N, CA, C and O atoms as a Maestro MAE file, in Angstrom:
{
 s_m_m2io_version
 :::
 2.0.0
}

f_m_ct {
 s_m_title
 :::
 protein
 m_atom[248] {
  # First column is atom index #
  i_m_mmod_type
  r_m_x_coord
  r_m_y_coord
  r_m_z_coord
  i_m_residue_number
  s_m_chain_name
  s_m_pdb_residue_name
  s_m_pdb_atom_name
  i_m_atomic_number
  :::
  1 25 38.437 -1.044 -21.394 1 A "MET " " N  " 7
  2 3 36.560 -0.646 -21.897 1 A "MET " " CA " 6
  3 2 35.509 -1.280 -20.919 1 A "MET " " C  " 6
  4 15 34.284 -1.158 -20.941 1 A "MET " " O  " 8
  5 25 36.002 -1.719 -20.382 2 A "ALA " " N  " 7
  6 3 34.974 -2.431 -19.207 2 A "ALA " " CA " 6
  7 2 34.334 -0.916 -17.977 2 A "ALA " " C  " 6
  8 15 33.285 -0.568 -17.435 2 A "ALA " " O  " 8
  9 25 35.851 -0.435 -18.079 3 A "ASN " " N  " 7
  10 3 36.055 0.376 -16.898 3 A "ASN " " CA " 6
  11 2 34.799 2.097 -17.812 3 A "ASN " " C  " 6
  12 15 34.052 2.867 -17.208 3 A "ASN " " O  " 8
  13 25 35.034 2.059 -18.928 4 A "LEU " " N  " 7
  14 3 34.300 3.072 -19.929 4 A "LEU " " CA " 6
  15 2 32.775 3.097 -19.365 4 A "LEU " " C  " 6
  16 15 32.184 4.091 -18.942 4 A "LEU " " O  " 8
  17 25 32.317 1.870 -19.451 5 A "HIS " " N  " 7
  18 3 30.991 1.677 -19.741 5 A "HIS " " CA " 6
  19 2 30.281 1.665 -17.940 5 A "HIS " " C  " 6
  20 15 29.295 2.252 -17.495 5 A "HIS " " O  " 8
  21 25 31.226 0.787 -17.288 6 A "LEU " " N  " 7
  22 3 30.522 1.205 -15.994 6 A "LEU " " CA " 6
  23 2 31.015 3.185 -15.655 6 A "LEU " " C  " 6
  24 15 30.410 3.856 -14.819 6 A "LEU " " O  " 8
  25 25 31.761 3.544 -16.208 7 A "ALA " " N  " 7
  26 3 31.347 4.626 -15.591 7 A "ALA " " CA " 6
  27 2 29.991 6.217 -16.717 7 A "ALA " " C  " 6
  28 15 29.567 7.368 -16.614 7 A "ALA " " O  " 8
  29 25 29.967 5.216 -17.457 8 A "GLN " " N  " 7
  30 3 28.604 5.643 -17.926 8 A "GLN " " CA " 6
  31 2 27.374 5.230 -17.815 8 A "GLN " " C  " 6
  32 15 26.327 5.652 -18.307 8 A "GLN " " O  " 8
  33 25 27.715 3.964 -16.797 9 A "ILE " " N  " 7
  34 3 25.931 3.962 -16.212 9 A "ILE " " CA " 6
  35 2 26.219 4.462 -14.480 9 A "ILE " " C  " 6
  36 15 25.410 4.422 -13.553 9 A "ILE " " O  " 8
  37 25 27.465 4.863 -14.466 10 A "GLU " " N  " 7
  38 3 26.779 5.597 -13.256 10 A "GLU " " CA " 6
  39 2 26.508 6.867 -13.348 10 A "GLU " " C  " 6
  40 15 25.540 7.455 -12.867 10 A "GLU " " O  " 8
  41 25 27.801 7.503 -14.281 11 A "TYR " " N  " 7
  42 3 26.787 8.646 -14.892 11 A "TYR " " CA " 6
  43 2 25.109 8.831 -14.932 11 A "TYR " " C  " 6
  44 15 24.451 9.332 -14.020 11 A "TYR " " O  " 8
  45 25 24.537 8.277 -16.287 12 A "LEU " " N  " 7
  46 3 23.353 7.814 -16.670 12 A "LEU " " CA " 6
  47 2 22.290 7.780 -15.712 12 A "LEU " " C  " 6
  48 15 21.231 8.398 -15.828 12 A "LEU " " O  " 8
  49 25 22.840 6.510 -14.094 13 A "SER " " N  " 7
  50 3 21.900 5.973 -13.338 13 A "SER " " CA " 6
  51 2 22.086 7.562 -12.283 13 A "SER " " C  " 6
  52 15 21.267 7.918 -11.436 13 A "SER " " O  " 8
  53 25 22.969 8.068 -12.531 14 A "GLN " " N  " 7
  54 3 22.851 9.803 -11.669 14 A "GLN " " CA " 6
  55 2 22.166 10.845 -12.168 14 A "GLN " " C  " 6
  56 15 21.370 11.629 -11.651 14 A "GLN " " O  " 8
  57 25 22.557 10.742 -13.148 15 A "GLN " " N  " 7
  58 3 21.162 11.430 -14.499 15 A "GLN " " CA " 6
  59 2 19.849 11.076 -14.094 15 A "GLN " " C  " 6
  60 15 19.168 12.020 -13.694 15 A "GLN " " O  " 8
  61 25 19.277 9.853 -14.096 16 A "LEU " " N  " 7
  62 3 18.449 9.308 -14.187 16 A "LEU " " CA " 6
  63 2 17.453 9.592 -12.728 16 A "LEU " " C  " 6
  64 15 16.224 9.602 -12.802 16 A "LEU " " O  " 8
  65 25 18.396 9.875 -11.081 17 A "ILE " " N  " 7
  66 3 18.082 10.184 -10.135 17 A "ILE " " CA " 6
  67 2 17.872 11.130 -9.909 17 A "ILE " " C  " 6
  68 15 17.047 11.452 -9.054 17 A "ILE " " O  " 8
  69 25 18.616 12.003 -10.666 18 A "ASP " " N  " 7
  70 3 18.764 13.736 -10.502 18 A "ASP " " CA " 6
  71 2 17.229 14.339 -11.237 18 A "ASP " " C  " 6
  72 15 16.790 15.460 -10.980 18 A "ASP " " O  " 8
  73 25 16.303 13.012 -12.516 19 A "GLN " " N  " 7
  74 3 15.509 13.945 -13.175 19 A "GLN " " CA " 6
  75 2 14.542 13.184 -13.059 19 A "GLN " " C  " 6
  76 15 13.754 13.097 -14.001 19 A "GLN " " O  " 8
  77 25 14.328 12.376 -11.792 20 A "VAL " " N  " 7
  78 3 13.259 11.708 -11.065 20 A "VAL " " CA " 6
  79 2 12.978 12.132 -10.351 20 A "VAL " " C  " 6
  80 15 11.804 12.014 -10.000 20 A "VAL " " O  " 8
  81 25 13.948 12.983 -9.592 21 A "LYS " " N  " 7
  82 3 14.016 13.593 -8.211 21 A "LYS " " CA " 6
  83 2 13.481 15.301 -9.029 21 A "LYS " " C  " 6
  84 15 12.633 15.838 -8.316 21 A "LYS " " O  " 8
  85 25 13.690 15.812 -9.798 22 A "ASN " " N  " 7
  86 3 13.391 17.101 -10.450 22 A "ASN " " CA " 6
  87 2 11.791 16.843 -10.770 22 A "ASN " " C  " 6
  88 15 10.944 17.643 -10.372 22 A "ASN " " O  " 8
  89 25 11.454 15.684 -11.508 23 A "THR " " N  " 7
  90 3 9.966 15.214 -12.054 23 A "THR " " CA " 6
  91 2 9.028 15.268 -10.716 23 A "THR " " C  " 6
  92 15 7.871 15.667 -10.592 23 A "THR " " O  " 8
  93 25 10.022 14.674 -9.673 24 A "ASN " " N  " 7
  94 3 8.716 14.406 -8.763 24 A "ASN " " CA " 6
  95 2 8.849 16.334 -7.900 24 A "ASN " " C  " 6
  96 15 7.784 16.932 -7.740 24 A "ASN " " O  " 8
  97 25 9.555 16.704 -7.669 25 A "ASN " " N  " 7
  98 3 9.324 18.057 -7.255 25 A "ASN " " CA " 6
  99 2 8.446 18.999 -8.821 25 A "ASN " " C  " 6
  100 15 7.377 18.389 -8.818 25 A "ASN " " O  " 8
  101 25 8.408 19.348 -9.225 26 A "LEU " " N  " 7
  102 3 7.479 19.941 -10.437 26 A "LEU " " CA " 6
  103 2 5.888 19.287 -9.900 26 A "LEU " " C  " 6
  104 15 4.766 19.790 -9.946 26 A "LEU " " O  " 8
  105 25 6.278 18.213 -9.488 27 A "ILE " " N  " 7
  106 3 4.710 17.234 -9.270 27 A "ILE " " CA " 6
  107 2 3.746 17.889 -8.258 27 A "ILE " " C  " 6
  108 15 2.581 18.246 -8.083 27 A "ILE " " O  " 8
  109 25 5.065 17.814 -7.662 28 A "VAL " " N  " 7
  110 3 4.626 18.494 -5.791 28 A "VAL " " CA " 6
  111 2 3.915 19.946 -6.422 28 A "VAL " " C  " 6
  112 15 2.747 20.286 -6.234 28 A "VAL " " O  " 8
  113 25 5.197 20.879 -7.411 29 A "ARG " " N  " 7
  114 3 4.866 21.826 -7.261 29 A "ARG " " CA " 6
  115 2 3.596 22.398 -8.170 29 A "ARG " " C  " 6
  116 15 3.143 23.542 -8.118 29 A "ARG " " O  " 8
  117 25 3.198 21.450 -8.906 30 A "SER " " N  " 7
  118 3 1.685 21.756 -9.783 30 A "SER " " CA " 6
  119 2 1.280 21.036 -9.416 30 A "SER " " C  " 6
  120 15 0.653 20.638 -10.398 30 A "SER " " O  " 8
  121 25 0.964 20.117 -8.350 31 A "LYS " " N  " 7
  122 3 -0.214 20.312 -7.464 31 A "LYS " " CA " 6
  123 2 -0.817 21.211 -6.317 31 A "LYS " " C  " 6
  124 15 -2.024 21.121 -6.090 31 A "LYS " " O  " 8
  125 25 -0.248 21.838 -5.785 32 A "PHE " " N  " 7
  126 3 0.291 22.882 -4.730 32 A "PHE " " CA " 6
  127 2 -0.848 24.027 -5.906 32 A "PHE " " C  " 6
  128 15 -2.051 24.243 -5.757 32 A "PHE " " O  " 8
  129 25 0.458 24.788 -7.462 33 A "GLU " " N  " 7
  130 3 -0.866 25.186 -7.934 33 A "GLU " " CA " 6
  131 2 -2.347 25.342 -8.504 33 A "GLU " " C  " 6
  132 15 -3.125 26.296 -8.501 33 A "GLU " " O  " 8
  133 25 -2.465 23.710 -9.116 34 A "LEU " " N  " 7
  134 3 -3.805 23.283 -8.934 34 A "LEU " " CA " 6
  135 2 -4.601 23.908 -8.147 34 A "LEU " " C  " 6
  136 15 -5.430 24.773 -8.429 34 A "LEU " " O  " 8
  137 25 -4.279 23.358 -6.942 35 A "ASP " " N  " 7
  138 3 -4.996 24.332 -6.051 35 A "ASP " " CA " 6
  139 2 -5.393 25.314 -5.466 35 A "ASP " " C  " 6
  140 15 -6.417 25.408 -4.789 35 A "ASP " " O  " 8
  141 25 -4.222 26.501 -5.797 36 A "LEU " " N  " 7
  142 3 -4.148 27.640 -5.207 36 A "LEU " " CA " 6
  143 2 -5.439 28.244 -6.586 36 A "LEU " " C  " 6
  144 15 -6.293 29.086 -6.309 36 A "LEU " " O  " 8
  145 25 -5.323 27.645 -7.921 37 A "VAL " " N  " 7
  146 3 -6.145 27.608 -8.979 37 A "VAL " " CA " 6
  147 2 -7.786 27.220 -9.038 37 A "VAL " " C  " 6
  148 15 -8.702 27.573 -9.780 37 A "VAL " " O  " 8
  149 25 -7.718 26.568 -8.202 38 A "GLN " " N  " 7
  150 3 -9.002 25.620 -7.415 38 A "GLN " " CA " 6
  151 2 -9.691 27.649 -6.654 38 A "GLN " " C  " 6
  152 15 -10.401 28.513 -7.168 38 A "GLN " " O  " 8
  153 25 -9.111 27.572 -5.565 39 A "GLN " " N  " 7
  154 3 -8.841 28.521 -4.505 39 A "GLN " " CA " 6
  155 2 -9.685 29.535 -5.401 39 A "GLN " " C  " 6
  156 15 -10.915 29.551 -5.440 39 A "GLN " " O  " 8
  157 25 -8.931 30.284 -6.036 40 A "THR " " N  " 7
  158 3 -8.974 31.310 -6.699 40 A "THR " " CA " 6
  159 2 -10.301 31.320 -7.770 40 A "THR " " C  " 6
  160 15 -10.883 32.300 -8.235 40 A "THR " " O  " 8
  161 25 -10.551 29.955 -7.977 41 A "LEU " " N  " 7
  162 3 -11.609 29.988 -9.177 41 A "LEU " " CA " 6
  163 2 -13.319 30.720 -8.300 41 A "LEU " " C  " 6
  164 15 -14.065 31.640 -8.636 41 A "LEU " " O  " 8
  165 25 -13.348 29.501 -6.814 42 A "LYS " " N  " 7
  166 3 -14.196 29.249 -6.170 42 A "LYS " " CA " 6
  167 2 -14.651 31.266 -5.613 42 A "LYS " " C  " 6
  168 15 -15.751 31.766 -5.377 42 A "LYS " " O  " 8
  169 25 -13.475 31.794 -5.596 43 A "ALA " " N  " 7
  170 3 -13.426 32.979 -5.266 43 A "ALA " " CA " 6
  171 2 -13.748 33.736 -6.072 43 A "ALA " " C  " 6
  172 15 -14.124 34.830 -5.649 43 A "ALA " " O  " 8
  173 25 -13.748 33.441 -8.012 44 A "PHE " " N  " 7
  174 3 -13.896 34.184 -8.808 44 A "PHE " " CA " 6
  175 2 -15.745 34.030 -9.164 44 A "PHE " " C  " 6
  176 15 -16.608 34.882 -9.372 44 A "PHE " " O  " 8
  177 25 -15.775 32.712 -9.110 45 A "LEU " " N  " 7
  178 3 -17.648 32.156 -9.174 45 A "LEU " " CA " 6
  179 2 -18.334 32.866 -7.638 45 A "LEU " " C  " 6
  180 15 -19.551 33.046 -7.614 45 A "LEU " " O  " 8
  181 25 -17.589 33.200 -6.542 46 A "THR " " N  " 7
  182 3 -18.717 33.316 -5.213 46 A "THR " " CA " 6
  183 2 -18.876 34.791 -5.598 46 A "THR " " C  " 6
  184 15 -19.953 35.387 -5.591 46 A "THR " " O  " 8
  185 25 -17.397 35.447 -6.016 47 A "VAL " " N  " 7
  186 3 -17.758 36.481 -6.041 47 A "VAL " " CA " 6
  187 2 -18.618 37.684 -7.451 47 A "VAL " " C  " 6
  188 15 -19.305 38.704 -7.517 47 A "VAL " " O  " 8
  189 25 -17.985 36.692 -8.318 48 A "HIS " " N  " 7
  190 3 -19.236 36.582 -10.148 48 A "HIS " " CA " 6
  191 2 -20.987 36.815 -8.822 48 A "HIS " " C  " 6
  192 15 -21.494 37.835 -8.356 48 A "HIS " " O  " 8
  193 25 -21.269 35.689 -8.709 49 A "GLU " " N  " 7
  194 3 -22.863 35.097 -8.377 49 A "GLU " " CA " 6
  195 2 -22.952 36.236 -7.373 49 A "GLU " " C  " 6
  196 15 -23.802 36.824 -8.041 49 A "GLU " " O  " 8
  197 25 -22.800 36.974 -6.412 50 A "GLU " " N  " 7
  198 3 -22.397 38.149 -5.524 50 A "GLU " " CA " 6
  199 2 -23.104 39.530 -6.161 50 A "GLU " " C  " 6
  200 15 -23.974 40.301 -5.754 50 A "GLU " " O  " 8
  201 25 -22.219 39.439 -7.462 51 A "TRP " " N  " 7
  202 3 -22.479 41.127 -8.394 51 A "TRP " " CA " 6
  203 2 -23.655 40.693 -9.436 51 A "TRP " " C  " 6
  204 15 -24.491 41.456 -9.922 51 A "TRP " " O  " 8
  205 25 -23.534 39.352 -9.658 52 A "ILE " " N  " 7
  206 3 -24.446 38.983 -10.590 52 A "ILE " " CA " 6
  207 2 -26.113 39.604 -10.027 52 A "ILE " " C  " 6
  208 15 -26.897 40.258 -10.715 52 A "ILE " " O  " 8
  209 25 -26.351 39.053 -8.262 53 A "VAL " " N  " 7
  210 3 -27.812 39.344 -7.825 53 A "VAL " " CA " 6
  211 2 -27.714 40.725 -6.668 53 A "VAL " " C  " 6
  212 15 -28.711 41.152 -6.085 53 A "VAL " " O  " 8
  213 25 -26.212 41.336 -6.473 54 A "GLU " " N  " 7
  214 3 -26.531 42.869 -6.526 54 A "GLU " " CA " 6
  215 2 -27.180 43.728 -7.620 54 A "GLU " " C  " 6
  216 15 -27.944 44.679 -7.457 54 A "GLU " " O  " 8
  217 25 -26.746 43.230 -8.713 55 A "ARG " " N  " 7
  218 3 -26.800 43.488 -10.019 55 A "ARG " " CA " 6
  219 2 -28.394 43.644 -10.607 55 A "ARG " " C  " 6
  220 15 -28.599 44.386 -11.567 55 A "ARG " " O  " 8
  221 25 -29.587 42.839 -9.918 56 A "GLU " " N  " 7
  222 3 -30.349 42.138 -9.731 56 A "GLU " " CA " 6
  223 2 -31.551 43.720 -8.927 56 A "GLU " " C  " 6
  224 15 -32.238 44.691 -9.245 56 A "GLU " " O  " 8
  225 25 -31.171 43.121 -8.053 57 A "LEU " " N  " 7
  226 3 -31.552 43.775 -7.009 57 A "LEU " " CA " 6
  227 2 -31.361 45.227 -7.122 57 A "LEU " " C  " 6
  228 15 -31.931 45.721 -6.149 57 A "LEU " " O  " 8
  229 25 -30.765 46.262 -7.933 58 A "ASP " " N  " 7
  230 3 -31.024 47.247 -8.389 58 A "ASP " " CA " 6
  231 2 -31.379 47.868 -9.584 58 A "ASP " " C  " 6
  232 15 -31.731 49.000 -9.917 58 A "ASP " " O  " 8
  233 25 -31.147 46.590 -10.238 59 A "HIS " " N  " 7
  234 3 -31.899 46.637 -11.688 59 A "HIS " " CA " 6
  235 2 -33.955 46.967 -11.004 59 A "HIS " " C  " 6
  236 15 -34.758 47.864 -11.262 59 A "HIS " " O  " 8
  237 25 -34.038 45.737 -10.124 60 A "GLU " " N  " 7
  238 3 -35.269 45.652 -9.828 60 A "GLU " " CA " 6
  239 2 -35.815 47.097 -8.947 60 A "GLU " " C  " 6
  240 15 -36.980 47.459 -9.112 60 A "GLU " " O  " 8
  241 25 -34.737 48.012 -7.857 61 A "ARG " " N  " 7
  242 3 -35.152 49.084 -7.604 61 A "ARG " " CA " 6
  243 2 -35.290 50.377 -8.256 61 A "ARG " " C  " 6
  244 15 -35.488 51.522 -7.848 61 A "ARG " " O  " 8
  245 25 -35.126 49.842 -9.391 62 A "HIS " " N  " 7
  246 3 -34.721 51.552 -10.510 62 A "HIS " " CA " 6
  247 2 -35.659 50.873 -11.984 62 A "HIS " " C  " 6
  248 15 -35.746 51.535 -13.018 62 A "HIS " " O  " 8
  :::
 }
 m_bond[247] {
  # First column is bond index #
  i_m_from
  i_m_to
  i_m_order
  :::
  1 1 2 1
  2 2 3 1
  3 3 4 2
  4 3 5 1
  5 5 6 1
  6 6 7 1
  7 7 8 2
  8 7 9 1
  9 9 10 1
  10 10 11 1
  11 11 12 2
  12 11 13 1
  13 13 14 1
  14 14 15 1
  15 15 16 2
  16 15 17 1
  17 17 18 1
  18 18 19 1
  19 19 20 2
  20 19 21 1
  21 21 22 1
  22 22 23 1
  23 23 24 2
  24 23 25 1
  25 25 26 1
  26 26 27 1
  27 27 28 2
  28 27 29 1
  29 29 30 1
  30 30 31 1
  31 31 32 2
  32 31 33 1
  33 33 34 1
  34 34 35 1
  35 35 36 2
  36 35 37 1
  37 37 38 1
  38 38 39 1
  39 39 40 2
  40 39 41 1
  41 41 42 1
  42 42 43 1
  43 43 44 2
  44 43 45 1
  45 45 46 1
  46 46 47 1
  47 47 48 2
  48 47 49 1
  49 49 50 1
  50 50 51 1
  51 51 52 2
  52 51 53 1
  53 53 54 1
  54 54 55 1
  55 55 56 2
  56 55 57 1
  57 57 58 1
  58 58 59 1
  59 59 60 2
  60 59 61 1
  61 61 62 1
  62 62 63 1
  63 63 64 2
  64 63 65 1
  65 65 66 1
  66 66 67 1
  67 67 68 2
  68 67 69 1
  69 69 70 1
  70 70 71 1
  71 71 72 2
  72 71 73 1
  73 73 74 1
  74 74 75 1
  75 75 76 2
  76 75 77 1
  77 77 78 1
  78 78 79 1
  79 79 80 2
  80 79 81 1
  81 81 82 1
  82 82 83 1
  83 83 84 2
  84 83 85 1
  85 85 86 1
  86 86 87 1
  87 87 88 2
  88 87 89 1
  89 89 90 1
  90 90 91 1
  91 91 92 2
  92 91 93 1
  93 93 94 1
  94 94 95 1
  95 95 96 2
  96 95 97 1
  97 97 98 1
  98 98 99 1
  99 99 100 2
  100 99 101 1
  101 101 102 1
  102 102 103 1
  103 103 104 2
  104 103 105 1
  105 105 106 1
  106 106 107 1
  107 107 108 2
  108 107 109 1
  109 109 110 1
  110 110 111 1
  111 111 112 2
  112 111 113 1
  113 113 114 1
  114 114 115 1
  115 115 116 2
  116 115 117 1
  117 117 118 1
  118 118 119 1
  119 119 120 2
  120 119 121 1
  121 121 122 1
  122 122 123 1
  123 123 124 2
  124 123 125 1
  125 125 126 1
  126 126 127 1
  127 127 128 2
  128 127 129 1
  129 129 130 1
  130 130 131 1
  131 131 132 2
  132 131 133 1
  133 133 134 1
  134 134 135 1
  135 135 136 2
  136 135 137 1
  137 137 138 1
  138 138 139 1
  139 139 140 2
  140 139 141 1
  141 141 142 1
  142 142 143 1
  143 143 144 2
  144 143 145 1
  145 145 146 1
  146 146 147 1
  147 147 148 2
  148 147 149 1
  149 149 150 1
  150 150 151 1
  151 151 152 2
  152 151 153 1
  153 153 154 1
  154 154 155 1
  155 155 156 2
  156 155 157 1
  157 157 158 1
  158 158 159 1
  159 159 160 2
  160 159 161 1
  161 161 162 1
  162 162 163 1
  163 163 164 2
  164 163 165 1
  165 165 166 1
  166 166 167 1
  167 167 168 2
  168 167 169 1
  169 169 170 1
  170 170 171 1
  171 171 172 2
  172 171 173 1
  173 173 174 1
  174 174 175 1
  175 175 176 2
  176 175 177 1
  177 177 178 1
  178 178 179 1
  179 179 180 2
  180 179 181 1
  181 181 182 1
  182 182 183 1
  183 183 184 2
  184 183 185 1
  185 185 186 1
  186 186 187 1
  187 187 188 2
  188 187 189 1
  189 189 190 1
  190 190 191 1
  191 191 192 2
  192 191 193 1
  193 193 194 1
  194 194 195 1
  195 195 196 2
  196 195 197 1
  197 197 198 1
  198 198 199 1
  199 199 200 2
  200 199 201 1
  201 201 202 1
  202 202 203 1
  203 203 204 2
  204 203 205 1
  205 205 206 1
  206 206 207 1
  207 207 208 2
  208 207 209 1
  209 209 210 1
  210 210 211 1
  211 211 212 2
  212 211 213 1
  213 213 214 1
  214 214 215 1
  215 215 216 2
  216 215 217 1
  217 217 218 1
  218 218 219 1
  219 219 220 2
  220 219 221 1
  221 221 222 1
  222 222 223 1
  223 223 224 2
  224 223 225 1
  225 225 226 1
  226 226 227 1
  227 227 228 2
  228 227 229 1
  229 229 230 1
  230 230 231 1
  231 231 232 2
  232 231 233 1
  233 233 234 1
  234 234 235 1
  235 235 236 2
  236 235 237 1
  237 237 238 1
  238 238 239 1
  239 239 240 2
  240 239 241 1
  241 241 242 1
  242 242 243 1
  243 243 244 2
  244 243 245 1
  245 245 246 1
  246 246 247 1
  247 247 248 2
  :::
 }
}
């Protein structure tokens, strides 16, 4: 019976190690994706502001 418990402990230990590695990989990937979101949002806001200024200038000309 002790061998069964030892085998279960080894299996569960390896499972925990794998899950922690996977979690860490997901965290790293999430940080990367959040950086991309931030860059895209900054670009979006810049283009939006330029569009508003251009629209206002066009409106003033007409």
